[in-house]
Amino acid sequence: MTLYNTLTRQKEEFKPANGPSAGMYACGPTVYSAAHIGNMRTYLFVDWLRRALLFDGYALKHVMNITDVGHLTDDADDGEDKLEKAAREGKVDPWEISRTVTERFFTDADALNIQRPEIVCKATEHIPQMIQFTSRLIENGHAYETPDGIYFDISTFPGYGKLSRLDLEGQQAGARVEVNPHKRNPFDFALWKHAPKEHIMQWESPWGMGYPGWHIECSAMGLHYLGERFDIHTGGVDHLPVHHENEIAQNEGVLGHPMAGVWMHGEFMLVDGGKMGKSLGNAYTLSDLRERGFSPMHFRYFCANAHYRSKLNFTWDGLSAARTSYERLLTAVRSHKGGTDAADTGPCFARMREAVLDDLNIPKAVGSLWTMVKQAGRSQSIYDAALEIDKVLGLRLDETAENEPEPEQPGADIAAMIEARQAAKAAKDYKKADQIRDELKAMGYELTDTKEGVLCRKV
Ligand code: AMP
Ligand code: ZN
């Protein structure tokens, strides 16, 4: 199997460090608001990678973190913790937001037939590991204390910038306005931050009450679950210049050698040719797609038609075309079930397999699948070969694999109560708002306020 390594900018033969068992760390969601379809594209890429490794015979330990603290509104060190901000704005507990959003993330992932990683780990449950990692960086002379917290000193790591090929000197001399006068270099980043009193999520540390930086989470949990050398580290392309660069600096600062062998990055999903953003009103979720009559599998198929290293432009027309094509594919595949005509599926299957193992060329595999199922006649062996390759594609081609039942939606009466509560809140009648919330709770519905509105969940 070959995989494209962002670090070396080339496809490399995949050779796991520990024999037939592959270790993979995937940067997981920041659970302050519902994941949009762009986020889900990245997790689909990781899922195809995961399935391809299993298909190629590797045992797999796939670790994904849940960032429930430490990710600031700016990927570098400026701004506020995203969960604290969402909690303050929604007047709710950050723990509740993270619980509801995480649950919704996995509901969406399940609907998209994204397999669960072997290990899912929350940042807030690994604070001791992060404190220890930070202490080791201080001991090794890579970190220093400021009034604001502990920072990594990038001048102590000559390799800083190697992943994204940052022109450090050019950039340092350039326009980046430094807001923190205590930092030694503009690119130094926080490992641990002192927490102001109002910060709800904070922990004791040798440096006082505080909370971890986002980057240290992934280094500490990667080391904890996968050890000093593992095989693959994934994320979206936006992780390249800051988050993963900082992870590499931390890892090599503690270990003296790299932790992950291959770095892989999923390209972005655009909307109508532009950026997808909550503030632009085009950060669609899977629910938005459902409302317009598209199933999660239509979206999965839409993503399967672009290579993970290419940008993918989302349009409703494009999704509509994917829906038509997917439904035809299902019909074509299933028509072969029980067929007695002879067919030699060997060459087609070999082409599909080759495509999958060539840096995850899923679009090419789908193309070969089409060629195979369009053959005249009806042949059980074509059906079998299609299901075999579907172990990687995950398109639920199996005749018995009906799309999962839709999650139960609250009825009109519940929706009316939620609206009444919103109205009470808007009129600052918090007593009434809380009363309606309690009534809903008694009826088995839990509400969480988020920036995009109220999430309602049946418990
Ligand atoms: P976050 O929850 O913000 O930490 O992001 C979760 C994942 O989604 C990360 O791997 C990001 O790189 C990825 N991501 C964010 N925006 C997009 C997008 N428009 N297209 C594809 N992936 C994205
Ligand atoms: Zn990460």
mmCIF file of N, CA and C and ligand atoms in Angstrom, residues 27-30 32 36 38-39 41-43 71 82 214 235-239 266-270 276, ligand 1:
data_model
loop_
_atom_site.group_PDB
_atom_site.id
_atom_site.type_symbol
_atom_site.label_atom_id
_atom_site.label_comp_id
_atom_site.label_asym_id
_atom_site.label_seq_id
_atom_site.Cartn_x
_atom_site.Cartn_y
_atom_site.Cartn_z
ATOM 1 N N CYS A 27 -6.820 13.406 14.478
ATOM 2 C CA CYS A 27 -7.313 14.551 15.242
ATOM 3 C C CYS A 27 -8.830 14.575 15.149
ATOM 4 N N GLY A 28 -9.455 14.648 16.302
ATOM 5 C CA GLY A 28 -10.917 14.527 16.357
ATOM 6 C C GLY A 28 -11.598 15.884 16.447
ATOM 7 N N PRO A 29 -12.915 15.858 16.618
ATOM 8 C CA PRO A 29 -13.676 17.107 16.580
ATOM 9 C C PRO A 29 -13.520 17.962 17.837
ATOM 10 N N THR A 30 -13.650 19.259 17.640
ATOM 11 C CA THR A 30 -13.767 20.177 18.769
ATOM 12 C C THR A 30 -15.258 20.316 19.035
ATOM 13 N N TYR A 32 -17.746 21.974 20.329
ATOM 14 C CA TYR A 32 -18.446 23.177 20.815
ATOM 15 C C TYR A 32 -19.689 23.464 19.998
ATOM 16 N N HIS A 36 -20.066 20.142 10.787
ATOM 17 C CA HIS A 36 -20.673 20.396 9.485
ATOM 18 C C HIS A 36 -20.163 19.368 8.471
ATOM 19 N N GLY A 38 -18.291 19.627 5.991
ATOM 20 C CA GLY A 38 -16.850 19.733 5.710
ATOM 21 C C GLY A 38 -16.071 18.899 6.713
ATOM 22 N N ASN A 39 -16.402 19.066 7.990
ATOM 23 C CA ASN A 39 -15.769 18.245 9.028
ATOM 24 C C ASN A 39 -15.973 16.770 8.712
ATOM 25 N N ARG A 41 -16.440 15.356 5.917
ATOM 26 C CA ARG A 41 -15.624 14.895 4.785
ATOM 27 C C ARG A 41 -14.266 14.409 5.302
ATOM 28 N N THR A 42 -13.697 15.136 6.246
ATOM 29 C CA THR A 42 -12.403 14.718 6.785
ATOM 30 C C THR A 42 -12.518 13.365 7.499
ATOM 31 N N TYR A 43 -13.622 13.151 8.224
ATOM 32 C CA TYR A 43 -13.757 11.860 8.922
ATOM 33 C C TYR A 43 -14.094 10.719 7.953
ATOM 34 N N HIS A 71 -9.058 24.388 22.762
ATOM 35 C CA HIS A 71 -8.978 24.894 21.383
ATOM 36 C C HIS A 71 -9.502 26.326 21.396
ATOM 37 N N LYS A 82 -12.969 27.675 22.849
ATOM 38 C CA LYS A 82 -14.218 27.596 22.074
ATOM 39 C C LYS A 82 -15.390 27.073 22.902
ATOM 40 N N TRP A 214 -4.344 23.311 23.103
ATOM 41 C CA TRP A 214 -4.947 22.321 22.189
ATOM 42 C C TRP A 214 -3.887 21.338 21.677
ATOM 43 N N GLY A 235 -5.372 14.517 9.807
ATOM 44 C CA GLY A 235 -6.127 15.727 10.141
ATOM 45 C C GLY A 235 -6.557 16.393 8.854
ATOM 46 N N GLY A 236 -7.165 17.561 8.985
ATOM 47 C CA GLY A 236 -7.514 18.341 7.799
ATOM 48 C C GLY A 236 -6.352 19.263 7.445
ATOM 49 N N VAL A 237 -6.347 19.799 6.227
ATOM 50 C CA VAL A 237 -5.218 20.643 5.799
ATOM 51 C C VAL A 237 -5.029 21.870 6.685
ATOM 52 N N ASP A 238 -6.096 22.316 7.333
ATOM 53 C CA ASP A 238 -5.941 23.493 8.208
ATOM 54 C C ASP A 238 -5.069 23.191 9.426
ATOM 55 N N HIS A 239 -4.837 21.914 9.717
ATOM 56 C CA HIS A 239 -3.982 21.560 10.863
ATOM 57 C C HIS A 239 -2.498 21.694 10.554
ATOM 58 N N GLY A 266 -6.500 15.659 4.852
ATOM 59 C CA GLY A 266 -7.651 15.720 3.951
ATOM 60 C C GLY A 266 -7.863 17.158 3.493
ATOM 61 N N GLU A 267 -8.102 17.316 2.177
ATOM 62 C CA GLU A 267 -8.354 18.661 1.650
ATOM 63 C C GLU A 267 -9.740 19.146 2.080
ATOM 64 N N PHE A 268 -9.949 20.423 1.914
ATOM 65 C CA PHE A 268 -11.184 21.040 2.379
ATOM 66 C C PHE A 268 -12.364 20.820 1.438
ATOM 67 N N MET A 269 -13.527 20.903 2.025
ATOM 68 C CA MET A 269 -14.749 20.987 1.244
ATOM 69 C C MET A 269 -15.111 22.463 1.143
ATOM 70 N N LEU A 270 -15.415 22.898 -0.063
ATOM 71 C CA LEU A 270 -15.849 24.280 -0.275
ATOM 72 C C LEU A 270 -17.354 24.262 -0.507
ATOM 73 N N MET A 276 -16.488 27.488 3.649
ATOM 74 C CA MET A 276 -17.669 27.088 4.404
ATOM 75 C C MET A 276 -17.544 27.692 5.798
HETATM 76 P P1 AMP B 1 -12.757 20.917 14.362
HETATM 77 O O1 AMP B 1 -13.983 20.299 14.982
HETATM 78 O O2 AMP B 1 -12.923 22.381 14.057
HETATM 79 O O3 AMP B 1 -11.534 20.671 15.220
HETATM 80 O O4 AMP B 1 -12.541 20.234 12.963
HETATM 81 C C1 AMP B 1 -12.697 18.865 12.783
HETATM 82 C C2 AMP B 1 -12.027 18.406 11.525
HETATM 83 O O5 AMP B 1 -12.645 18.958 10.372
HETATM 84 C C3 AMP B 1 -10.560 18.805 11.436
HETATM 85 O O6 AMP B 1 -9.819 17.685 10.995
HETATM 86 C C4 AMP B 1 -10.536 19.902 10.403
HETATM 87 O O7 AMP B 1 -9.316 19.913 9.720
HETATM 88 C C5 AMP B 1 -11.672 19.477 9.491
HETATM 89 N N1 AMP B 1 -12.306 20.551 8.710
HETATM 90 C C6 AMP B 1 -12.697 21.788 9.113
HETATM 91 N N2 AMP B 1 -13.278 22.466 8.100
HETATM 92 C C7 AMP B 1 -13.289 21.648 7.018
HETATM 93 C C8 AMP B 1 -13.750 21.756 5.657
HETATM 94 N N3 AMP B 1 -14.347 22.853 5.192
HETATM 95 N N4 AMP B 1 -13.561 20.689 4.842
HETATM 96 C C9 AMP B 1 -12.963 19.560 5.284
HETATM 97 N N5 AMP B 1 -12.519 19.399 6.550
HETATM 98 C C10 AMP B 1 -12.667 20.417 7.410
#
